Coordinates of C-alpha atoms and ligand atoms in Angstrom, one line a residue:
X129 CA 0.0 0.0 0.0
X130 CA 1.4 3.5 -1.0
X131 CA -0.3 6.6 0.3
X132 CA -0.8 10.0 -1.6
X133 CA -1.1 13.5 0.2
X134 CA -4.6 14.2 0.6
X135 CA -6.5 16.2 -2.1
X136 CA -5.3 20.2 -2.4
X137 CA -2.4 19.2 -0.1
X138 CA 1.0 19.0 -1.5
X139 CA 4.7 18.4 -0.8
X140 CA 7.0 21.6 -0.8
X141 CA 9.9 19.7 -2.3
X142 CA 13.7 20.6 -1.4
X143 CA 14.3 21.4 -5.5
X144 CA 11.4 24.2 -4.9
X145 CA 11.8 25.5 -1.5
X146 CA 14.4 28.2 -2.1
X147 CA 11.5 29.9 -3.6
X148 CA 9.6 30.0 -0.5
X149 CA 12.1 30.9 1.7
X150 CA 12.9 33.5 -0.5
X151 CA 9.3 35.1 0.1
X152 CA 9.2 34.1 3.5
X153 CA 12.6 36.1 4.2
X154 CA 11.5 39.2 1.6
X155 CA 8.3 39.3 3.7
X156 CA 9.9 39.7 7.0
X157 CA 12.1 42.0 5.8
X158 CA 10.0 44.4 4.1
X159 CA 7.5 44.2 7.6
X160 CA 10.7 45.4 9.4
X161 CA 11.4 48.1 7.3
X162 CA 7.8 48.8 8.0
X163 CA 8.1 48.3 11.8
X164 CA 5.5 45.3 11.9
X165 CA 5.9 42.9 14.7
X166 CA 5.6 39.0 14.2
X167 CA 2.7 37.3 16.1
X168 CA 2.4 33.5 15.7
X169 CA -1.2 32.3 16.0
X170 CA -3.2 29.1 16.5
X171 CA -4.2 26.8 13.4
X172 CA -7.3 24.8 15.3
X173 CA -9.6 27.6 16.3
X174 CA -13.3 27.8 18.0
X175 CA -15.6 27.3 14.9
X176 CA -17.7 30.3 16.2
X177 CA -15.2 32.2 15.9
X178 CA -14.9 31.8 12.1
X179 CA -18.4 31.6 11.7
X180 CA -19.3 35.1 13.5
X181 CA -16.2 36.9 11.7
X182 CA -15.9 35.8 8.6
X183 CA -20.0 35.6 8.0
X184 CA -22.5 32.4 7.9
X185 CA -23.2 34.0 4.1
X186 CA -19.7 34.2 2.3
X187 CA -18.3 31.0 0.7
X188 CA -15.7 30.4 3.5
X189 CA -17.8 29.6 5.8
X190 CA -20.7 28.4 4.1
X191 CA -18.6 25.5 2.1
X192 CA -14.8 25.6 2.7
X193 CA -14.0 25.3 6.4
X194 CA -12.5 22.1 7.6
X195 CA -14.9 21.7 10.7
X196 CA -15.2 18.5 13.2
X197 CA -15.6 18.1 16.6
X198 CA -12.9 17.7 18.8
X199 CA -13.0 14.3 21.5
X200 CA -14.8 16.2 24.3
X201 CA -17.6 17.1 21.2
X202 CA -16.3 21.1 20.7
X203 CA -16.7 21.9 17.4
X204 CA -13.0 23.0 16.3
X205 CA -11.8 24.7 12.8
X206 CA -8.4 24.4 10.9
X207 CA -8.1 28.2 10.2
X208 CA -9.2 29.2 6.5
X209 CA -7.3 32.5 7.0
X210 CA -5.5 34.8 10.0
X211 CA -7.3 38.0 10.9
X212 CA -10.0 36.7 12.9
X213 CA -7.8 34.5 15.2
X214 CA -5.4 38.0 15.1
X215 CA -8.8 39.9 16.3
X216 CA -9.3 37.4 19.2
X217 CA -5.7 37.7 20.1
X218 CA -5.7 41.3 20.3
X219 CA -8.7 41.2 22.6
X220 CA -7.3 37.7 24.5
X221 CA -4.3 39.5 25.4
X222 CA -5.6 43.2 26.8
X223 CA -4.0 45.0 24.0
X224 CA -7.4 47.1 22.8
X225 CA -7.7 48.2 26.7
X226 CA -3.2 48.4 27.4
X227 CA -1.4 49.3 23.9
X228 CA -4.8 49.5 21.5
X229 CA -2.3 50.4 18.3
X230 CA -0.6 47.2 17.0
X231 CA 1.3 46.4 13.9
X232 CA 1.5 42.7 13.3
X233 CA 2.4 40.2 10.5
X234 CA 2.1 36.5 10.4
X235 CA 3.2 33.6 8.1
X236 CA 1.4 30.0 7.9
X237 CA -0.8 27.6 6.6
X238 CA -4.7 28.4 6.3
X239 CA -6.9 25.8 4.9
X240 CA -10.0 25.4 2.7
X241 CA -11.9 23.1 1.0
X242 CA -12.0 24.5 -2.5
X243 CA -11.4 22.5 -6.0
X244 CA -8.1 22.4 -6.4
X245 CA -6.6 24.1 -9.1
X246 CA -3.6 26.1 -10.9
X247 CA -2.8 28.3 -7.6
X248 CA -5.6 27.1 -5.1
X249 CA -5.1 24.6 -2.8
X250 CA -6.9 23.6 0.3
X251 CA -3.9 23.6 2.4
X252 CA -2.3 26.9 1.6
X253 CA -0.4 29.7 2.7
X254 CA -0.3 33.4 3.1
X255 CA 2.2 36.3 4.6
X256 CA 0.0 39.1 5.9
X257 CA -0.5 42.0 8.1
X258 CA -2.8 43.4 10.1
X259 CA -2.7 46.7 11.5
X260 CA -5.2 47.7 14.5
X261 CA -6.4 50.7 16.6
X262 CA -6.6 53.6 13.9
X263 CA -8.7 54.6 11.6
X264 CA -6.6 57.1 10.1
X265 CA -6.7 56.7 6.2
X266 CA -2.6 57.1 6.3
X267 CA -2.8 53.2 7.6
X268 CA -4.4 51.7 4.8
X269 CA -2.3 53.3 2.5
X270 CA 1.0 52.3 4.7
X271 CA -0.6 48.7 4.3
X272 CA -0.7 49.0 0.6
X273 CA 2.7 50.3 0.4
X274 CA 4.2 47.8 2.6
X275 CA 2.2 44.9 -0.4
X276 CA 3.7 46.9 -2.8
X277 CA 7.3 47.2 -1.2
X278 CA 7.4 43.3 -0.6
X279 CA 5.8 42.5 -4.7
X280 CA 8.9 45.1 -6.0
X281 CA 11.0 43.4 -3.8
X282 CA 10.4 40.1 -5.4
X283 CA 11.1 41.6 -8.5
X284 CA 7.1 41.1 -9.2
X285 CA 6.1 43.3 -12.0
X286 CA 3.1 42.9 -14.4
X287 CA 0.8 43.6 -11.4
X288 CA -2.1 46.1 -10.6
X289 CA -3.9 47.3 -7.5
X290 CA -8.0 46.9 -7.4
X291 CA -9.2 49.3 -5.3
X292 CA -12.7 50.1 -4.1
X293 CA -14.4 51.6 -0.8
X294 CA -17.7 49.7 0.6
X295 CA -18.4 52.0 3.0
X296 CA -19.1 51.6 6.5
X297 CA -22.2 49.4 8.0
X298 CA -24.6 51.4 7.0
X299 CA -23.5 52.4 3.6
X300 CA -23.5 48.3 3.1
X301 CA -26.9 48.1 4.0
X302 CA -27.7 51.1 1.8
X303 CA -25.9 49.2 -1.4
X304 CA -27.3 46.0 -0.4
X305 CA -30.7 47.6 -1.0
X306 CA -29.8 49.2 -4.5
X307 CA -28.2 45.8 -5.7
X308 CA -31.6 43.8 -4.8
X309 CA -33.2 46.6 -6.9
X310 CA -31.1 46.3 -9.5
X311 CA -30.9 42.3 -9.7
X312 CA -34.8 42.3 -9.3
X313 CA -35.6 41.7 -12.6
X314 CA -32.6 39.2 -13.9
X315 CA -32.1 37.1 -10.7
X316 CA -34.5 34.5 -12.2
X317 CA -32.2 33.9 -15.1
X318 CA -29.2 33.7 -12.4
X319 CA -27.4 31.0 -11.1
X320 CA -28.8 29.3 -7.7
X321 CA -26.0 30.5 -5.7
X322 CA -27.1 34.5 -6.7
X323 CA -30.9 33.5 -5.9
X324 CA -29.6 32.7 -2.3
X325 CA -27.4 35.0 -2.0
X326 CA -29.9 37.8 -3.2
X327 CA -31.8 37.1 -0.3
X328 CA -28.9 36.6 2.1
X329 CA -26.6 38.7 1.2
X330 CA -26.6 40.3 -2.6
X331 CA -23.3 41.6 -2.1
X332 CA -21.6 38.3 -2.5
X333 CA -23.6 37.8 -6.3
X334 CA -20.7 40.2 -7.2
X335 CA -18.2 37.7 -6.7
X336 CA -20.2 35.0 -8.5
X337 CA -17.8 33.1 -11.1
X338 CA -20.7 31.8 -12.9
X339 CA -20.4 32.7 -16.8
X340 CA -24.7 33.3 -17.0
X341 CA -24.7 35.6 -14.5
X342 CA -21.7 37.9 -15.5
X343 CA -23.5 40.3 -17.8
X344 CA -25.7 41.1 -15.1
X345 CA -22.7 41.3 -12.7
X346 CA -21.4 43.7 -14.7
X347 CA -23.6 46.1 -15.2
X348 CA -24.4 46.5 -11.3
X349 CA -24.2 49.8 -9.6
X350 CA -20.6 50.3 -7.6
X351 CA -20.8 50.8 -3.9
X352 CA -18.3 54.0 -3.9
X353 CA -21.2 55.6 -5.7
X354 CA -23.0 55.2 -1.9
X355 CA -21.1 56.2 0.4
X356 CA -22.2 58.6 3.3
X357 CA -20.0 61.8 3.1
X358 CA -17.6 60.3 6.1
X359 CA -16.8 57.5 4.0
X360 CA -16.1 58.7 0.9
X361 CA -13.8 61.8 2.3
X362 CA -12.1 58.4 3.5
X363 CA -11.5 57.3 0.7
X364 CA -11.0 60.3 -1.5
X365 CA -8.0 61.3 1.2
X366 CA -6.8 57.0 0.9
X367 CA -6.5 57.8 -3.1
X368 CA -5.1 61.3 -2.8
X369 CA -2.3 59.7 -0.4
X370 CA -1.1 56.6 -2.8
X371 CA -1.2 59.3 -5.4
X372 CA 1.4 61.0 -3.7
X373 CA 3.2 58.3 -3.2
X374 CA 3.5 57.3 -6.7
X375 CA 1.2 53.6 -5.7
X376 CA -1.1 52.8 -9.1
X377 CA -4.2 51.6 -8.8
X378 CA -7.5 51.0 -10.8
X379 CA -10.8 51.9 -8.8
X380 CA -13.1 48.8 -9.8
X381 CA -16.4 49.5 -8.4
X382 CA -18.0 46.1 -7.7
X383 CA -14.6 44.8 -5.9
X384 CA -16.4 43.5 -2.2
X385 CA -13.9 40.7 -1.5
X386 CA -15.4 37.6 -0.4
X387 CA -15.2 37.7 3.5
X388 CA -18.0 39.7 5.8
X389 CA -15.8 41.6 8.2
X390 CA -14.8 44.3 5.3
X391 CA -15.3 48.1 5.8
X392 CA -14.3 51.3 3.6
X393 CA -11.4 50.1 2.0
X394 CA -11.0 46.9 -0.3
X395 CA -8.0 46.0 -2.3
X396 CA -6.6 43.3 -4.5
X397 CA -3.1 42.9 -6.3
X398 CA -3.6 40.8 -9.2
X399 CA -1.1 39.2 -11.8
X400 CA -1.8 38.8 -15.4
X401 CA 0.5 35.9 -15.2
X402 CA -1.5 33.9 -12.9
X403 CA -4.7 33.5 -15.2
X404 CA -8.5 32.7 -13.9
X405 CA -8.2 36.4 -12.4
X406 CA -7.5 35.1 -9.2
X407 CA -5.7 37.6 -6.9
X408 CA -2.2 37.4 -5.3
X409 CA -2.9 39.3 -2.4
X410 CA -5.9 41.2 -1.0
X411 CA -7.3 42.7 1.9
X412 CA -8.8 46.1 3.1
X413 CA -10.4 47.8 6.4
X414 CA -12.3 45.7 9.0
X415 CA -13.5 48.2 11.4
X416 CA -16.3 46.1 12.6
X417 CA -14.5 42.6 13.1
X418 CA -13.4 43.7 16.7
X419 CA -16.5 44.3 17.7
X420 CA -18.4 41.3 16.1
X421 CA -15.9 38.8 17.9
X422 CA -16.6 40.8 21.1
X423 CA -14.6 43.9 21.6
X424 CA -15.1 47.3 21.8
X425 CA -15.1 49.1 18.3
X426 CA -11.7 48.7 16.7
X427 CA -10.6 50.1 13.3
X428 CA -7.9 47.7 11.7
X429 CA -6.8 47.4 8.1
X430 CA -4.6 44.4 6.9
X431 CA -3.9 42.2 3.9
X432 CA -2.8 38.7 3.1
X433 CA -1.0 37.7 0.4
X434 CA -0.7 33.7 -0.9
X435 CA 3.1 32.4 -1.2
X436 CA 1.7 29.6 -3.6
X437 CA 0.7 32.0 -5.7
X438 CA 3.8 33.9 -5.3
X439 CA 6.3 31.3 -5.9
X440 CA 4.2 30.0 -8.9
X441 CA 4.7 33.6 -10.3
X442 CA 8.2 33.3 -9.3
X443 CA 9.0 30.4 -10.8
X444 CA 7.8 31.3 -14.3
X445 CA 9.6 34.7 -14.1
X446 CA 12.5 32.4 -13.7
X447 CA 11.6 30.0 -16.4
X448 CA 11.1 32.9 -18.8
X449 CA 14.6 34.7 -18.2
X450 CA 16.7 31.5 -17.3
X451 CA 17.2 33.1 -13.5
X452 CA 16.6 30.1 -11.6
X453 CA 18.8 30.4 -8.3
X454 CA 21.8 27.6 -8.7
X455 CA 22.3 25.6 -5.7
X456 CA 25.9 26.9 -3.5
X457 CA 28.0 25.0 -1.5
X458 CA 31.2 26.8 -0.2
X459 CA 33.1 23.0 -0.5
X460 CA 33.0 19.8 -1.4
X461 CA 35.9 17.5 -0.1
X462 CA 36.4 14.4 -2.2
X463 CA 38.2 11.1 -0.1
X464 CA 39.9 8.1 -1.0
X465 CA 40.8 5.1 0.9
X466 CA 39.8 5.3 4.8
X467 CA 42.4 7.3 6.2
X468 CA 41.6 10.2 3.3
X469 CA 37.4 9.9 3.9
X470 CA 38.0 10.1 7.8
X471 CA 40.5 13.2 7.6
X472 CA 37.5 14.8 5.1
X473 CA 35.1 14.4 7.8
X474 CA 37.5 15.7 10.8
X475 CA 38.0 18.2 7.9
X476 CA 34.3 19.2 6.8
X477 CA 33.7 19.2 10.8
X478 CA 35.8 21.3 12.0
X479 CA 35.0 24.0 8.8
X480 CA 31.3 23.5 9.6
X481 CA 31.7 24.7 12.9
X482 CA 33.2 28.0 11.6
X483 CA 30.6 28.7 9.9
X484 CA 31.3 27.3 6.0
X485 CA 28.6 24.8 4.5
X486 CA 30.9 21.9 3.3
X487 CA 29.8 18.4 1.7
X488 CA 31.7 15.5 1.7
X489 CA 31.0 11.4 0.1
X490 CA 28.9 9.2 2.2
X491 CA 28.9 6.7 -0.1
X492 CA 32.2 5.3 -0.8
X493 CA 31.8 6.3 -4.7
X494 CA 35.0 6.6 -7.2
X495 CA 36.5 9.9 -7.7
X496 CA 34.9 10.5 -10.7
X497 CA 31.3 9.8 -9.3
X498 CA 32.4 12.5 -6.4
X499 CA 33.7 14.8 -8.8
X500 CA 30.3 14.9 -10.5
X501 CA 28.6 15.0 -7.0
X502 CA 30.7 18.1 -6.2
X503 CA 29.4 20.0 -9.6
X504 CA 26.1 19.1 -9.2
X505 CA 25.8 20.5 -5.7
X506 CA 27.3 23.9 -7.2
X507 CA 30.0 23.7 -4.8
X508 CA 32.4 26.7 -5.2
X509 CA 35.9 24.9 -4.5
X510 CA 37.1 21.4 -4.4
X511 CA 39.6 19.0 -2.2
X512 CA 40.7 15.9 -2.9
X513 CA 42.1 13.7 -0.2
X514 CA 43.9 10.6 -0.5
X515 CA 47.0 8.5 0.6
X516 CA 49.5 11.4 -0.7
X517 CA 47.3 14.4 0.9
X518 CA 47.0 12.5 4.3
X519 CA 50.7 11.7 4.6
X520 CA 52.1 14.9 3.7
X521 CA 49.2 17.4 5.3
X522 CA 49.1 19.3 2.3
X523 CA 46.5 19.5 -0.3
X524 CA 45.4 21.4 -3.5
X525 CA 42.2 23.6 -3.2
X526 CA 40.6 24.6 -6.6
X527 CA 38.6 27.1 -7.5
X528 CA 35.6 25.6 -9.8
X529 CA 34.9 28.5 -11.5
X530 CA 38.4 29.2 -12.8
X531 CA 40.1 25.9 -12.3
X532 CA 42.6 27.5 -10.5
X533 CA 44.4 25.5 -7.7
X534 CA 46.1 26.7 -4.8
X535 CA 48.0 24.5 -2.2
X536 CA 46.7 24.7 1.3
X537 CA 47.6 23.1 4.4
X538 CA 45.2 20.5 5.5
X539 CA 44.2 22.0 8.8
X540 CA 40.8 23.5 9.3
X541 CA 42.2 27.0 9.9
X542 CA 44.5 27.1 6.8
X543 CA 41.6 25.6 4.6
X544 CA 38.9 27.9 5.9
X545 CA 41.5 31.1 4.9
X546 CA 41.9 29.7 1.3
X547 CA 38.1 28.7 0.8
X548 CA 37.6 32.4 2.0
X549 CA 39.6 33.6 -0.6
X550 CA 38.9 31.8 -3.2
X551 CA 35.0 32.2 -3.3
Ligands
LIG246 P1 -8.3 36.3 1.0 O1 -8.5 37.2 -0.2 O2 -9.3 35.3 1.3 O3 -8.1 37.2 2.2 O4 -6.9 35.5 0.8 C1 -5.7 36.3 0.6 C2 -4.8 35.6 -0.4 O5 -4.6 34.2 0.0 C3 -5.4 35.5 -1.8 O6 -5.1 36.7 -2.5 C4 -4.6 34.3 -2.3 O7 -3.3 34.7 -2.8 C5 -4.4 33.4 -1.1 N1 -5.4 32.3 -1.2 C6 -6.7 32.3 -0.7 N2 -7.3 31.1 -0.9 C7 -6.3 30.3 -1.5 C8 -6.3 28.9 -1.9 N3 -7.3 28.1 -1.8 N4 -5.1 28.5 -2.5 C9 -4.1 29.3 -2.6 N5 -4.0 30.6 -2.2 C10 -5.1 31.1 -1.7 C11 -7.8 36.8 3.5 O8 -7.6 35.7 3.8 C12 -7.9 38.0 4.5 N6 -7.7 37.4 5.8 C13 -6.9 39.0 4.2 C14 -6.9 40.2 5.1 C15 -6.0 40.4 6.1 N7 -7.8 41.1 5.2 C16 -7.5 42.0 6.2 N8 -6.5 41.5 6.8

């Protein structure tokens, strides 16, 4: 019997994972540079808690949360994304009452059940941010910037920035009502999901993939066209302020984003690369969440971005121009005969401990064989020990690159100095 990973799951291989640490490490640099602290946050969560912040009515909850009791009967939920479990933590911990403004980021693996596909996965994972106690428009721009800083970073082009403004509670209600009006007459000839979601909640028919129901879709009223005049001073002074900072963005007026907690400002970043329009990153305002889960009124804006997504991106940027990164080793150190393979590993041990990364045969190959190893492994100098090199204490050191050889003694410190040299 053989098993496979289960269904949306996969195996980060070793060939690949460069690529993630690569936008795991750009991630936490660029929330440095931005002053964001890291918080690490639970993956099993109360269901309620998903089910209150998110929304009963938006697909997440509705038909992609891995939910099961636990063995006392709780009903417990592998975390379909971070800000709710962020929201409980801020309130958990006393920081709305002690030190209300916080600047967090996170890293980690959400999960939902959605058809697998090119870039969606039901175990998957996102870098984001979430930024809590103001609701000064200067915040969600700093939280667009710092998506941006972290896509230029990468070396992501080809991108753009959805933006759109929902309003606050009661401007949703308001749109709510103007979107029933207008879907009145052609929700018959929509798909069942809209006719539910008309009644529940006609703000998520503008997210509807369904090809019948696009035309009508698209000629729906936007919901920055309803906004009361605190809101949309919000947003005008939001756009004013990534204008002056040079950020591009389209305004796309049906953008909602598919979870319940969003207020004012929504955004997406989306790659032409990635095909099926789906996003790379996306987030906006939640100035109600806070309160849903139980708080006292917080404003917080945030984002999360998906590092599938990302590394698939990556990846066929580095397809396209031949950029993969090579793999680097600073040595390998070839052996024959026993006394040569044990001086390589006293060798390699003592070099290792100072700090080079150093490779050495483990399999009692041929020279040739462990020549080849030490090319494939892109190491950037080479030792060969045998009977000669162990009597004498000397050795030669070359250079890969330029074939060049230089004699060394065979003692870790006079090694380390020439393996320092020559890379
Ligand atoms: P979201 O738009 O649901 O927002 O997810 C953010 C990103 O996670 C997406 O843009 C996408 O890159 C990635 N993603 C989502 N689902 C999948 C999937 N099935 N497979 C692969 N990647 C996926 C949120 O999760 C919000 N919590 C963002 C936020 C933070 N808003 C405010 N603060």
């Amino acid at each position: 019997m053989t098993f496979e990973p289960v269904r949306g799951t996969r195996d980060i291989l070793p060939e690949d994972v460069a690529r993630w640490q690569r936008i795991e490490e750009t991630f936490r640099e660029i929330a440095r540079r931005y002053n964001y602290r890291e918080i690490r946050l639970p993956i099993l969560e109360q269901t309620e808690l998903f089910t209150r912040g998110i929304g009963e009515t938006t697909d997440v909850v509705g038909k992609e949360m891995y939910t099961f009791p636990d063995r006392k009967g709780r009903s417990l939920t592998l975390r379909p994304e971070g800000t709710a479990s962020a929201a409980r933590a801020y309130l958990n911990h006393g920081y709305h009452a002690n030190d209300p403004f916080q600047k967090w980021y996170y890293l980690g693996p959400m999960f939902r059940y959605e058809k697998p596909q090119k870039g969606r996965f039901r175990q998957f994972y996102q870098v984001g941010v979430e930024a809590l106690g103001s609701l000064e428009p200067s915040l969600d721009v700093e939280v667009i910037s710092l998506a941006w800083a972290l896509m230029r970073e990468l070396g992501l082009g080809g991108l753009w920035l959805r933006l759109n403004s929902i309003g606050c509670a009661e401007d949703r209600a308001r749109y709510q009502q103007v979107l029933r009006d207008h879907f009145a007459d052609s929700i018959g000839r929509m798909c069942k999901d809209c006719r539910r979601r008309y009644t529940e909640n006609p703000l998520r028919i503008l997210d509807c993939k369904e090809d019948r129901c696009q035309p009508f879709v698209e000629g729906a009223p936007g919901s920055a066209e309803h906004l009361c005049p605190e809101c949309a001073e919000h947003f005008a002074t939001v756009r004013a302020l990534l204008d002056d900072l040079g950020l591009f963005y389209r305004i796309d007026p049906r953008l909602v984003r598919g979870l319940d907690y969003y207020t004012r400002t929504v955004f997406e970043l989306i790659s032409d690369e990635l095909g099926a329009q789906d996003s790379l990153l996306g987030g906006g305002r939640y100035d109600g969440l806070i309160e849903t889960v139980g708080g006292p009124p917080t404003p917080a804006v945030g984002f999360a971005g998906g590092i599938d997504r990302l590394a698939i991106v990556l990846e066929e940027r580095e397809l396209a121009d031949g950029t993969a990164e090579a793999p680097s080793l600073d040595l390998f150190i070839a052996s024959l005969g026993i006394e040569g393979h044990a001086l390589a590993l006293r060798l390699a041990d003592r070099l290792r401990q100072g700090g080079c990364s150093v490779d050495v045969d483990h399999r009692d190959r041929g020279l040739r064989k462990q020549l080849a190893e030490a090319n494939r492994l892109g190491a950037r100098a080479l030792l060969v020990i045998g009977d000669d090199e162990v009597r004498t204490s000397r050795g030669k050191l070359k250079t890969m690159a330029t074939g060049e050889e230089t004699d060394v003694d065979l003692t870790a410190e006079g090694l380390a100095a020439a393996v320092a040299q020559g890379g």
